PDB file of C-alpha atoms in Angstrom:
ATOM      1  CA  UNK W  19     -79.693-300.571  86.266  1.00  0.00           C
ATOM      2  CA  UNK W  20     -76.476-299.625  88.106  1.00  0.00           C
ATOM      3  CA  UNK W  21     -75.276-296.045  88.161  1.00  0.00           C
ATOM      4  CA  UNK W  22     -72.435-295.059  85.887  1.00  0.00           C
ATOM      5  CA  UNK W  23     -68.906-295.506  87.407  1.00  0.00           C
ATOM      6  CA  UNK W  24     -67.304-292.350  88.824  1.00  0.00           C
ATOM      7  CA  UNK W  25     -65.626-289.925  86.477  1.00  0.00           C
ATOM      8  CA  UNK W  26     -61.807-290.288  86.327  1.00  0.00           C
ATOM      9  CA  UNK W  27     -61.019-287.588  88.876  1.00  0.00           C
ATOM     10  CA  UNK W  28     -63.553-288.975  91.355  1.00  0.00           C
ATOM     11  CA  UNK W  29     -62.511-292.565  90.635  1.00  0.00           C
ATOM     12  CA  UNK W  30     -58.875-291.737  91.333  1.00  0.00           C
ATOM     13  CA  UNK W  31     -59.821-290.164  94.649  1.00  0.00           C
ATOM     14  CA  UNK W  32     -61.789-293.237  95.668  1.00  0.00           C
ATOM     15  CA  UNK W  33     -59.307-295.942  94.722  1.00  0.00           C
ATOM     16  CA  UNK W  34     -56.079-294.278  95.861  1.00  0.00           C
ATOM     17  CA  UNK W  35     -57.372-293.681  99.393  1.00  0.00           C
ATOM     18  CA  UNK W  36     -55.236-292.522 102.314  1.00  0.00           C
ATOM     19  CA  UNK W  37     -52.401-294.738 101.137  1.00  0.00           C
ATOM     20  CA  UNK W  38     -51.440-292.389  98.333  1.00  0.00           C
ATOM     21  CA  UNK W  39     -51.775-289.167 100.270  1.00  0.00           C
ATOM     22  CA  UNK W  40     -53.973-287.739  97.489  1.00  0.00           C
ATOM     23  CA  UNK W  41     -57.390-288.180  99.081  1.00  0.00           C
ATOM     24  CA  UNK W  42     -58.917-286.781 102.234  1.00  0.00           C
ATOM     25  CA  UNK W  43     -61.141-288.606 104.700  1.00  0.00           C
ATOM     26  CA  UNK W  44     -61.417-292.333 105.273  1.00  0.00           C
ATOM     27  CA  UNK W  45     -63.227-295.076 103.415  1.00  0.00           C
ATOM     28  CA  UNK W  46     -65.979-295.332 106.011  1.00  0.00           C
ATOM     29  CA  UNK W  47     -66.726-291.641 105.783  1.00  0.00           C
ATOM     30  CA  UNK W  48     -66.754-291.727 101.997  1.00  0.00           C
ATOM     31  CA  UNK W  49     -69.156-294.649 102.027  1.00  0.00           C
ATOM     32  CA  UNK W  50     -71.528-293.054 104.454  1.00  0.00           C
ATOM     33  CA  UNK W  51     -71.512-289.569 103.033  1.00  0.00           C
ATOM     34  CA  UNK W  52     -71.172-290.354  99.369  1.00  0.00           C
ATOM     35  CA  UNK W  53     -69.816-287.711  97.034  1.00  0.00           C
ATOM     36  CA  UNK W  54     -70.954-284.225  96.264  1.00  0.00           C
ATOM     37  CA  UNK W  55     -73.212-285.668  93.560  1.00  0.00           C
ATOM     38  CA  UNK W  56     -75.095-287.944  95.968  1.00  0.00           C
ATOM     39  CA  UNK W  57     -74.674-291.393  97.555  1.00  0.00           C
ATOM     40  CA  UNK W  58     -72.241-293.903  96.069  1.00  0.00           C
ATOM     41  CA  UNK W  59     -73.606-296.522  93.730  1.00  0.00           C
ATOM     42  CA  UNK W  60     -73.413-300.160  94.954  1.00  0.00           C
ATOM     43  CA  UNK W  61     -70.269-301.020  92.970  1.00  0.00           C
ATOM     44  CA  UNK W  62     -68.354-298.001  94.239  1.00  0.00           C
ATOM     45  CA  UNK W  63     -69.677-298.465  97.777  1.00  0.00           C
ATOM     46  CA  UNK W  64     -68.406-302.071  97.841  1.00  0.00           C
ATOM     47  CA  UNK W  65     -65.030-301.102  96.386  1.00  0.00           C
ATOM     48  CA  UNK W  66     -64.516-298.292  98.896  1.00  0.00           C
ATOM     49  CA  UNK W  67     -65.501-300.591 101.773  1.00  0.00           C
ATOM     50  CA  UNK W  68     -62.792-303.115 100.857  1.00  0.00           C
ATOM     51  CA  UNK W  69     -60.238-300.669  99.448  1.00  0.00           C
ATOM     52  CA  UNK W  70     -57.742-300.893 102.331  1.00  0.00           C
ATOM     53  CA  UNK W  71     -57.855-304.694 102.234  1.00  0.00           C
ATOM     54  CA  UNK W  72     -57.247-304.696  98.475  1.00  0.00           C
ATOM     55  CA  UNK W  73     -54.350-302.263  98.828  1.00  0.00           C
ATOM     56  CA  UNK W  74     -52.786-304.512 101.469  1.00  0.00           C
ATOM     57  CA  UNK W  75     -53.144-307.595  99.246  1.00  0.00           C
ATOM     58  CA  UNK W  76     -51.538-305.783  96.313  1.00  0.00           C
ATOM     59  CA  UNK W  77     -48.745-304.280  98.410  1.00  0.00           C
ATOM     60  CA  UNK W  78     -47.823-307.616 100.000  1.00  0.00           C
ATOM     61  CA  UNK W  79     -47.602-309.167  96.561  1.00  0.00           C
ATOM     62  CA  UNK W  80     -45.640-306.333  94.947  1.00  0.00           C
ATOM     63  CA  UNK W  81     -43.623-304.609  97.662  1.00  0.00           C
ATOM     64  CA  UNK W  82     -44.469-301.289  96.035  1.00  0.00           C
ATOM     65  CA  UNK W  83     -47.169-298.856  97.160  1.00  0.00           C
ATOM     66  CA  UNK W  84     -47.113-297.058  93.811  1.00  0.00           C
ATOM     67  CA  UNK W  85     -47.663-300.309  91.894  1.00  0.00           C
ATOM     68  CA  UNK W  86     -50.297-301.395  94.416  1.00  0.00           C
ATOM     69  CA  UNK W  87     -52.230-298.198  93.714  1.00  0.00           C
ATOM     70  CA  UNK W  88     -52.009-298.844  89.973  1.00  0.00           C
ATOM     71  CA  UNK W  89     -53.340-302.357  90.571  1.00  0.00           C
ATOM     72  CA  UNK W  90     -56.262-300.924  92.538  1.00  0.00           C
ATOM     73  CA  UNK W  91     -57.181-298.653  89.654  1.00  0.00           C
ATOM     74  CA  UNK W  92     -56.977-301.577  87.229  1.00  0.00           C
ATOM     75  CA  UNK W  93     -59.099-303.663  89.593  1.00  0.00           C
ATOM     76  CA  UNK W  94     -61.668-300.850  89.798  1.00  0.00           C
ATOM     77  CA  UNK W  95     -61.981-300.713  86.020  1.00  0.00           C
ATOM     78  CA  UNK W  96     -62.615-304.467  85.960  1.00  0.00           C
ATOM     79  CA  UNK W  97     -65.055-304.256  88.859  1.00  0.00           C
ATOM     80  CA  UNK W  98     -67.007-301.342  87.372  1.00  0.00           C
ATOM     81  CA  UNK W  99     -68.064-303.536  84.455  1.00  0.00           C
ATOM     82  CA  UNK W 100     -69.284-306.473  86.557  1.00  0.00           C
ATOM     83  CA  UNK W 101     -72.975-307.311  86.914  1.00  0.00           C
ATOM     84  CA  UNK W 102     -73.325-307.368  90.708  1.00  0.00           C
ATOM     85  CA  UNK W 103     -76.357-309.640  90.513  1.00  0.00           C
ATOM     86  CA  UNK W 104     -74.037-312.429  89.367  1.00  0.00           C
ATOM     87  CA  UNK W 105     -71.595-311.995  92.264  1.00  0.00           C
ATOM     88  CA  UNK W 106     -72.179-314.202  95.302  1.00  0.00           C
ATOM     89  CA  UNK W 107     -69.319-312.884  97.489  1.00  0.00           C
ATOM     90  CA  UNK W 108     -68.253-309.359  96.561  1.00  0.00           C
ATOM     91  CA  UNK W 109     -65.223-309.305  98.869  1.00  0.00           C
ATOM     92  CA  UNK W 110     -63.867-312.565  97.455  1.00  0.00           C
ATOM     93  CA  UNK W 111     -64.531-311.380  93.906  1.00  0.00           C
ATOM     94  CA  UNK W 112     -62.611-308.142  94.490  1.00  0.00           C
ATOM     95  CA  UNK W 113     -59.696-310.015  96.043  1.00  0.00           C
ATOM     96  CA  UNK W 114     -59.672-312.314  93.009  1.00  0.00           C
ATOM     97  CA  UNK W 115     -59.573-309.380  90.561  1.00  0.00           C
ATOM     98  CA  UNK W 116     -56.863-307.640  92.570  1.00  0.00           C
ATOM     99  CA  UNK W 117     -54.761-310.792  92.821  1.00  0.00           C
ATOM    100  CA  UNK W 118     -54.861-311.400  89.078  1.00  0.00           C
ATOM    101  CA  UNK W 119     -53.904-307.816  88.308  1.00  0.00           C
ATOM    102  CA  UNK W 120     -51.110-307.974  90.885  1.00  0.00           C
ATOM    103  CA  UNK W 121     -49.794-311.212  89.380  1.00  0.00           C
ATOM    104  CA  UNK W 122     -49.605-309.575  85.964  1.00  0.00           C
ATOM    105  CA  UNK W 123     -47.722-306.616  87.406  1.00  0.00           C
ATOM    106  CA  UNK W 124     -45.473-308.839  89.529  1.00  0.00           C
ATOM    107  CA  UNK W 125     -44.149-310.516  86.400  1.00  0.00           C
ATOM    108  CA  UNK W 126     -43.423-307.102  84.877  1.00  0.00           C
ATOM    109  CA  UNK W 127     -41.687-305.975  88.070  1.00  0.00           C
ATOM    110  CA  UNK W 128     -39.491-309.062  87.931  1.00  0.00           C
ATOM    111  CA  UNK W 129     -38.169-307.960  84.557  1.00  0.00           C
ATOM    112  CA  UNK W 130     -37.582-304.406  85.822  1.00  0.00           C
ATOM    113  CA  UNK W 131     -35.669-305.649  88.857  1.00  0.00           C
ATOM    114  CA  UNK W 132     -33.236-307.507  86.622  1.00  0.00           C
ATOM    115  CA  UNK W 133     -31.827-304.152  85.473  1.00  0.00           C
ATOM    116  CA  UNK W 134     -32.163-302.370  88.830  1.00  0.00           C
ATOM    117  CA  UNK W 135     -28.992-300.672  90.077  1.00  0.00           C
ATOM    118  CA  UNK W 136     -27.832-302.275  93.330  1.00  0.00           C
ATOM    119  CA  UNK W 137     -30.103-304.030  95.827  1.00  0.00           C
ATOM    120  CA  UNK W 138     -33.860-303.742  95.384  1.00  0.00           C
ATOM    121  CA  UNK W 139     -35.755-303.137  98.627  1.00  0.00           C
ATOM    122  CA  UNK W 140     -39.523-302.913  99.154  1.00  0.00           C
ATOM    123  CA  UNK W 141     -41.062-299.468  99.283  1.00  0.00           C
ATOM    124  CA  UNK W 142     -41.390-298.528 102.976  1.00  0.00           C
ATOM    125  CA  UNK W 143     -44.762-297.518 104.385  1.00  0.00           C
ATOM    126  CA  UNK W 144     -45.363-295.267 107.356  1.00  0.00           C
ATOM    127  CA  UNK W 145     -47.822-297.283 109.445  1.00  0.00           C
ATOM    128  CA  UNK W 146     -50.115-296.508 112.368  1.00  0.00           C
ATOM    129  CA  UNK W 147     -49.710-298.196 115.785  1.00  0.00           C
ATOM    130  CA  UNK W 148     -52.737-300.418 115.139  1.00  0.00           C
ATOM    131  CA  UNK W 149     -50.800-302.253 112.422  1.00  0.00           C
ATOM    132  CA  UNK W 150     -48.119-303.218 114.970  1.00  0.00           C
ATOM    133  CA  UNK W 151     -50.870-304.463 117.305  1.00  0.00           C
ATOM    134  CA  UNK W 152     -51.965-307.009 114.676  1.00  0.00           C
ATOM    135  CA  UNK W 153     -48.904-309.214 115.087  1.00  0.00           C
ATOM    136  CA  UNK W 154     -49.584-311.406 112.063  1.00  0.00           C
ATOM    137  CA  UNK W 155     -50.208-308.446 109.767  1.00  0.00           C
ATOM    138  CA  UNK W 156     -47.144-306.593 111.050  1.00  0.00           C
ATOM    139  CA  UNK W 157     -44.995-309.693 110.543  1.00  0.00           C
ATOM    140  CA  UNK W 158     -46.280-310.159 107.004  1.00  0.00           C
ATOM    141  CA  UNK W 159     -45.442-306.583 105.921  1.00  0.00           C
ATOM    142  CA  UNK W 160     -42.124-306.261 107.752  1.00  0.00           C
ATOM    143  CA  UNK W 161     -39.199-305.411 105.509  1.00  0.00           C
ATOM    144  CA  UNK W 162     -37.552-308.719 106.403  1.00  0.00           C
ATOM    145  CA  UNK W 163     -40.633-310.750 105.470  1.00  0.00           C
ATOM    146  CA  UNK W 164     -41.233-308.763 102.297  1.00  0.00           C
ATOM    147  CA  UNK W 165     -37.721-309.684 101.203  1.00  0.00           C
ATOM    148  CA  UNK W 166     -38.436-313.341 101.974  1.00  0.00           C
ATOM    149  CA  UNK W 167     -41.571-313.121  99.824  1.00  0.00           C
ATOM    150  CA  UNK W 168     -39.389-311.768  97.017  1.00  0.00           C
ATOM    151  CA  UNK W 169     -37.708-315.185  96.842  1.00  0.00           C
ATOM    152  CA  UNK W 170     -41.004-316.906  95.967  1.00  0.00           C
ATOM    153  CA  UNK W 171     -42.280-317.401  92.440  1.00  0.00           C
ATOM    154  CA  UNK W 172     -45.246-315.094  91.608  1.00  0.00           C
ATOM    155  CA  UNK W 173     -47.973-317.720  92.062  1.00  0.00           C
ATOM    156  CA  UNK W 174     -46.295-319.061  95.223  1.00  0.00           C
ATOM    157  CA  UNK W 175     -46.256-315.551  96.634  1.00  0.00           C
ATOM    158  CA  UNK W 176     -49.925-314.991  95.830  1.00  0.00           C
ATOM    159  CA  UNK W 177     -50.944-318.317  97.379  1.00  0.00           C
ATOM    160  CA  UNK W 178     -48.867-317.734 100.515  1.00  0.00           C
ATOM    161  CA  UNK W 179     -50.191-314.208 101.036  1.00  0.00           C
ATOM    162  CA  UNK W 180     -53.836-315.115 100.461  1.00  0.00           C
ATOM    163  CA  UNK W 181     -53.662-318.218 102.651  1.00  0.00           C
ATOM    164  CA  UNK W 182     -51.304-317.301 105.477  1.00  0.00           C
ATOM    165  CA  UNK W 183     -52.064-313.593 105.822  1.00  0.00           C
ATOM    166  CA  UNK W 184     -55.689-313.264 104.723  1.00  0.00           C
ATOM    167  CA  UNK W 185     -56.840-316.811 105.584  1.00  0.00           C
ATOM    168  CA  UNK W 186     -58.687-317.397 102.331  1.00  0.00           C
ATOM    169  CA  UNK W 187     -59.944-320.887 101.569  1.00  0.00           C
ATOM    170  CA  UNK W 188     -58.158-323.036  99.018  1.00  0.00           C
ATOM    171  CA  UNK W 189     -61.133-322.904  96.659  1.00  0.00           C
ATOM    172  CA  UNK W 190     -61.127-319.082  96.696  1.00  0.00           C
ATOM    173  CA  UNK W 191     -57.377-318.958  96.131  1.00  0.00           C
ATOM    174  CA  UNK W 192     -57.669-321.466  93.298  1.00  0.00           C
ATOM    175  CA  UNK W 193     -60.058-319.139  91.482  1.00  0.00           C
ATOM    176  CA  UNK W 194     -57.770-316.166  92.069  1.00  0.00           C
ATOM    177  CA  UNK W 195     -54.619-317.831  90.686  1.00  0.00           C
ATOM    178  CA  UNK W 196     -56.452-320.003  88.141  1.00  0.00           C
ATOM    179  CA  UNK W 197     -55.191-323.315  89.523  1.00  0.00           C
ATOM    180  CA  UNK W 198     -56.983-326.355  90.920  1.00  0.00           C
ATOM    181  CA  UNK W 199     -57.564-326.509  94.700  1.00  0.00           C
ATOM    182  CA  UNK W 200     -55.281-329.570  94.873  1.00  0.00           C
ATOM    183  CA  UNK W 201     -52.490-327.677  93.106  1.00  0.00           C
ATOM    184  CA  UNK W 202     -52.992-324.683  95.421  1.00  0.00           C
ATOM    185  CA  UNK W 203     -52.600-326.927  98.478  1.00  0.00           C
ATOM    186  CA  UNK W 204     -49.289-328.198  97.146  1.00  0.00           C
ATOM    187  CA  UNK W 205     -48.101-324.692  96.308  1.00  0.00           C
ATOM    188  CA  UNK W 206     -49.107-323.458  99.784  1.00  0.00           C
ATOM    189  CA  UNK W 207     -47.195-326.304 101.454  1.00  0.00           C
ATOM    190  CA  UNK W 208     -44.094-325.579  99.388  1.00  0.00           C
ATOM    191  CA  UNK W 209     -44.300-321.815 100.019  1.00  0.00           C
ATOM    192  CA  UNK W 210     -44.758-322.268 103.780  1.00  0.00           C
ATOM    193  CA  UNK W 211     -41.665-324.445 103.992  1.00  0.00           C
ATOM    194  CA  UNK W 212     -39.674-321.957 101.930  1.00  0.00           C
ATOM    195  CA  UNK W 213     -40.707-319.006 104.100  1.00  0.00           C
ATOM    196  CA  UNK W 214     -40.253-320.891 107.394  1.00  0.00           C
ATOM    197  CA  UNK W 215     -36.614-321.569 106.540  1.00  0.00           C
ATOM    198  CA  UNK W 216     -35.909-317.867 105.972  1.00  0.00           C
ATOM    199  CA  UNK W 217     -38.087-315.886 108.373  1.00  0.00           C
ATOM    200  CA  UNK W 218     -36.702-314.226 111.566  1.00  0.00           C
ATOM    201  CA  UNK W 219     -35.629-316.876 114.071  1.00  0.00           C
ATOM    202  CA  UNK W 220     -36.513-315.414 117.451  1.00  0.00           C
ATOM    203  CA  UNK W 221     -39.480-313.508 118.871  1.00  0.00           C
ATOM    204  CA  UNK W 222     -38.617-309.963 119.960  1.00  0.00           C
ATOM    205  CA  UNK W 223     -41.071-307.846 121.951  1.00  0.00           C
ATOM    206  CA  UNK W 224     -42.002-304.344 120.865  1.00  0.00           C
ATOM    207  CA  UNK W 225     -40.230-302.974 123.956  1.00  0.00           C
ATOM    208  CA  UNK W 226     -37.018-304.855 123.155  1.00  0.00           C
ATOM    209  CA  UNK W 227     -37.153-303.633 119.557  1.00  0.00           C
ATOM    210  CA  UNK W 228     -37.579-300.006 120.609  1.00  0.00           C
ATOM    211  CA  UNK W 229     -34.751-300.264 123.146  1.00  0.00           C
ATOM    212  CA  UNK W 230     -32.380-301.864 120.642  1.00  0.00           C
ATOM    213  CA  UNK W 231     -33.255-299.244 118.034  1.00  0.00           C
ATOM    214  CA  UNK W 232     -32.730-296.433 120.558  1.00  0.00           C
ATOM    215  CA  UNK W 233     -29.300-297.860 121.437  1.00  0.00           C
ATOM    216  CA  UNK W 234     -28.460-298.087 117.733  1.00  0.00           C
ATOM    217  CA  UNK W 235     -29.547-294.469 117.195  1.00  0.00           C
ATOM    218  CA  UNK W 236     -27.493-293.196 120.146  1.00  0.00           C
ATOM    219  CA  UNK W 237     -24.398-295.065 118.973  1.00  0.00           C
ATOM    220  CA  UNK W 238     -24.700-293.750 115.419  1.00  0.00           C
ATOM    221  CA  UNK W 239     -25.348-290.153 116.453  1.00  0.00           C
ATOM    222  CA  UNK W 240     -22.487-290.092 118.962  1.00  0.00           C
ATOM    223  CA  UNK W 241     -20.051-292.068 116.816  1.00  0.00           C
ATOM    224  CA  UNK W 242     -19.804-294.793 119.487  1.00  0.00           C
ATOM    225  CA  UNK W 243     -18.243-297.728 117.657  1.00  0.00           C
ATOM    226  CA  UNK W 244     -18.371-300.104 120.626  1.00  0.00           C
ATOM    227  CA  UNK W 245     -21.959-299.153 121.387  1.00  0.00           C
ATOM    228  CA  UNK W 246     -22.855-299.951 117.790  1.00  0.00           C
ATOM    229  CA  UNK W 247     -21.043-303.293 117.918  1.00  0.00           C
ATOM    230  CA  UNK W 248     -22.907-304.170 121.113  1.00  0.00           C
ATOM    231  CA  UNK W 249     -26.335-303.842 119.464  1.00  0.00           C
ATOM    232  CA  UNK W 250     -25.439-305.427 116.112  1.00  0.00           C
ATOM    233  CA  UNK W 251     -25.450-309.176 115.671  1.00  0.00           C
ATOM    234  CA  UNK W 252     -22.069-310.554 114.507  1.00  0.00           C
ATOM    235  CA  UNK W 253     -23.709-311.685 111.247  1.00  0.00           C
ATOM    236  CA  UNK W 254     -25.708-308.478 110.637  1.00  0.00           C
ATOM    237  CA  UNK W 255     -26.404-307.641 106.993  1.00  0.00           C
ATOM    238  CA  UNK W 256     -26.747-304.099 105.621  1.00  0.00           C
ATOM    239  CA  UNK W 257     -28.655-303.585 102.375  1.00  0.00           C
ATOM    240  CA  UNK W 258     -28.941-300.216 100.655  1.00  0.00           C
ATOM    241  CA  UNK W 259     -31.334-299.102  97.922  1.00  0.00           C
ATOM    242  CA  UNK W 260     -30.461-295.930  96.066  1.00  0.00           C
ATOM    243  CA  UNK W 261     -32.002-297.026  92.786  1.00  0.00           C
ATOM    244  CA  UNK W 262     -29.090-295.528  90.871  1.00  0.00           C
ATOM    245  CA  UNK W 263     -30.324-292.088  91.962  1.00  0.00           C
ATOM    246  CA  UNK W 264     -28.727-291.789  95.415  1.00  0.00           C
ATOM    247  CA  UNK W 265     -25.448-293.320  96.551  1.00  0.00           C
ATOM    248  CA  UNK W 266     -25.923-296.610  98.422  1.00  0.00           C
ATOM    249  CA  UNK W 267     -24.020-299.839  98.953  1.00  0.00           C
ATOM    250  CA  UNK W 268     -24.420-301.864  95.767  1.00  0.00           C
ATOM    251  CA  UNK W 269     -23.937-305.236  97.443  1.00  0.00           C
ATOM    252  CA  UNK W 270     -24.853-306.540 100.903  1.00  0.00           C
ATOM    253  CA  UNK W 271     -22.349-305.653 103.640  1.00  0.00           C
ATOM    254  CA  UNK W 272     -21.994-308.524 106.127  1.00  0.00           C
ATOM    255  CA  UNK W 273     -20.576-308.503 109.640  1.00  0.00           C
ATOM    256  CA  UNK W 274     -20.890-306.164 112.624  1.00  0.00           C
ATOM    257  CA  UNK W 275     -17.437-304.617 112.328  1.00  0.00           C
ATOM    258  CA  UNK W 276     -17.777-303.885 108.590  1.00  0.00           C
ATOM    259  CA  UNK W 277     -21.282-302.480 108.948  1.00  0.00           C
ATOM    260  CA  UNK W 278     -20.435-300.320 111.972  1.00  0.00           C
ATOM    261  CA  UNK W 279     -17.284-298.840 110.450  1.00  0.00           C
ATOM    262  CA  UNK W 280     -18.996-298.214 107.115  1.00  0.00           C
ATOM    263  CA  UNK W 281     -21.884-296.372 108.756  1.00  0.00           C
ATOM    264  CA  UNK W 282     -19.779-294.261 111.079  1.00  0.00           C
ATOM    265  CA  UNK W 283     -17.251-293.534 108.342  1.00  0.00           C
ATOM    266  CA  UNK W 284     -19.978-292.394 105.956  1.00  0.00           C
ATOM    267  CA  UNK W 285     -21.625-290.158 108.553  1.00  0.00           C
ATOM    268  CA  UNK W 286     -18.269-288.598 109.339  1.00  0.00           C
ATOM    269  CA  UNK W 287     -18.023-287.358 105.749  1.00  0.00           C
ATOM    270  CA  UNK W 288     -21.358-285.521 105.771  1.00  0.00           C
ATOM    271  CA  UNK W 289     -21.183-281.800 104.986  1.00  0.00           C
ATOM    272  CA  UNK W 290     -24.757-281.020 106.068  1.00  0.00           C
ATOM    273  CA  UNK W 291     -26.616-281.469 109.396  1.00  0.00           C
ATOM    274  CA  UNK W 292     -28.010-284.960 110.015  1.00  0.00           C
ATOM    275  CA  UNK W 293     -30.846-285.942 112.347  1.00  0.00           C
ATOM    276  CA  UNK W 294     -32.533-289.273 113.133  1.00  0.00           C
ATOM    277  CA  UNK W 295     -36.036-289.876 114.432  1.00  0.00           C
ATOM    278  CA  UNK W 296     -37.771-293.120 115.420  1.00  0.00           C
ATOM    279  CA  UNK W 297     -40.995-294.071 113.685  1.00  0.00           C
ATOM    280  CA  UNK W 298     -43.105-297.071 112.665  1.00  0.00           C
ATOM    281  CA  UNK W 299     -42.424-298.466 109.201  1.00  0.00           C
ATOM    282  CA  UNK W 300     -44.219-301.545 107.900  1.00  0.00           C
ATOM    283  CA  UNK W 301     -45.515-302.268 111.387  1.00  0.00           C
ATOM    284  CA  UNK W 302     -42.112-302.183 113.096  1.00  0.00           C
ATOM    285  CA  UNK W 303     -39.740-299.641 114.685  1.00  0.00           C
ATOM    286  CA  UNK W 304     -37.535-297.840 112.170  1.00  0.00           C
ATOM    287  CA  UNK W 305     -35.554-294.640 111.769  1.00  0.00           C
ATOM    288  CA  UNK W 306     -36.035-291.633 109.538  1.00  0.00           C
ATOM    289  CA  UNK W 307     -32.767-289.973 108.576  1.00  0.00           C
ATOM    290  CA  UNK W 308     -32.965-286.318 107.571  1.00  0.00           C
ATOM    291  CA  UNK W 309     -30.113-284.466 105.894  1.00  0.00           C
ATOM    292  CA  UNK W 310     -30.310-280.691 106.088  1.00  0.00           C
ATOM    293  CA  UNK W 311     -33.945-281.027 107.143  1.00  0.00           C
ATOM    294  CA  UNK W 312     -35.038-283.213 104.202  1.00  0.00           C
ATOM    295  CA  UNK W 313     -35.939-286.908 104.437  1.00  0.00           C
ATOM    296  CA  UNK W 314     -33.012-288.776 102.932  1.00  0.00           C
ATOM    297  CA  UNK W 315     -33.183-292.375 104.162  1.00  0.00           C
ATOM    298  CA  UNK W 316     -35.592-294.782 105.828  1.00  0.00           C
ATOM    299  CA  UNK W 317     -33.769-297.409 107.873  1.00  0.00           C
ATOM    300  CA  UNK W 318     -35.898-300.475 108.599  1.00  0.00           C
ATOM    301  CA  UNK W 319     -34.500-303.014 111.022  1.00  0.00           C
ATOM    302  CA  UNK W 320     -34.706-306.756 111.524  1.00  0.00           C
ATOM    303  CA  UNK W 321     -34.295-308.107 115.054  1.00  0.00           C
ATOM    304  CA  UNK W 322     -33.431-311.679 115.991  1.00  0.00           C
ATOM    305  CA  UNK W 323     -33.012-312.760 119.591  1.00  0.00           C
ATOM    306  CA  UNK W 324     -32.676-309.201 120.830  1.00  0.00           C
ATOM    307  CA  UNK W 325     -30.020-307.938 118.418  1.00  0.00           C
ATOM    308  CA  UNK W 326     -30.081-306.279 115.023  1.00  0.00           C
ATOM    309  CA  UNK W 327     -29.483-308.795 112.236  1.00  0.00           C
ATOM    310  CA  UNK W 328     -30.716-306.753 109.282  1.00  0.00           C
ATOM    311  CA  UNK W 329     -30.506-303.080 108.289  1.00  0.00           C
ATOM    312  CA  UNK W 330     -32.459-301.975 105.223  1.00  0.00           C
ATOM    313  CA  UNK W 331     -31.592-298.437 104.128  1.00  0.00           C
ATOM    314  CA  UNK W 332     -33.932-297.084 101.463  1.00  0.00           C
ATOM    315  CA  UNK W 333     -32.578-293.910  99.839  1.00  0.00           C
ATOM    316  CA  UNK W 334     -34.222-294.081  96.419  1.00  0.00           C
ATOM    317  CA  UNK W 335     -36.385-290.901  96.490  1.00  0.00           C
ATOM    318  CA  UNK W 336     -38.964-292.555  94.241  1.00  0.00           C
ATOM    319  CA  UNK W 337     -39.646-295.002  97.085  1.00  0.00           C
ATOM    320  CA  UNK W 338     -40.002-292.377  99.803  1.00  0.00           C
ATOM    321  CA  UNK W 339     -43.001-290.481  98.469  1.00  0.00           C
ATOM    322  CA  UNK W 340     -45.411-292.489 100.653  1.00  0.00           C
ATOM    323  CA  UNK W 341     -43.626-291.490 103.854  1.00  0.00           C
ATOM    324  CA  UNK W 342     -45.560-288.239 104.101  1.00  0.00           C
ATOM    325  CA  UNK W 343     -48.507-289.792 105.924  1.00  0.00           C
ATOM    326  CA  UNK W 344     -49.640-293.093 107.384  1.00  0.00           C
ATOM    327  CA  UNK W 345     -50.808-295.887 105.121  1.00  0.00           C
ATOM    328  CA  UNK W 346     -53.951-297.756 106.108  1.00  0.00           C
ATOM    329  CA  UNK W 347     -53.499-301.536 105.995  1.00  0.00           C
ATOM    330  CA  UNK W 348     -56.096-304.143 106.915  1.00  0.00           C
ATOM    331  CA  UNK W 349     -56.919-307.840 106.677  1.00  0.00           C
TER     332      UNK W 349
END
């Protein structure tokens, strides 16, 4: 007979992981060492082993780390009641549970976004260099790609993520989304075409991205309008997310001249010290903007053919709570 699931405080520590900033140590260490009460039971051990993968699945489907963590807790509660002797592939089973819970939450999020003030942007994640080294994973969690995924219907998004990012078989995906394998193949084909028409057009190396971002930072900090125009694509789009809590542009601002003058004009009105620092967000170079020493904005950037074509400024403080430490993503 399987051991009883962890008590709530222990369960929360196990399922939230490094991604929430509430737990210490990594999943491997927790699995090997167990808890203070002894080794982990098989169900908990399996969940902890795949926790970072499950978080990544949920985050890619939802665009929200907070909601992804809630999905993980819901998935744990489902998993804790499963008879492991009936499970052939524990990893696939956990992905299936997580996907179904994420789909339920995705539909709820869709209703919430309808009343959201201004543009809705994904919740940025501070990521380690190893995420950027996995090109496919980094591409799939980039702010630009996450916004493309937002244009898919919930089931299309789930199918695309599970197939294109995590390379699951059509039969496994069919069980996760409760469709036939034939239907999943059609959905995958449709989703791929949809995404291909909207994803970044040109490959940009990590070095080029860092150089372009550094030039952008210098131009902003020195008030160099021409320098800013030189690094921005003529059709650049600026999106801002203040969530109705912080001031941000309510509608997309399009065009290099408009974007540059808006940014420099806004910075010129600041009454407190401002600093900018480069970092890695969602697997790509980004900037952290601090006002009077406090994190105020995360600026993620989209590059196409060597120039900046997208600026995503997240100011909503409710979306910045996960910027305190690196999130662990995996495939």
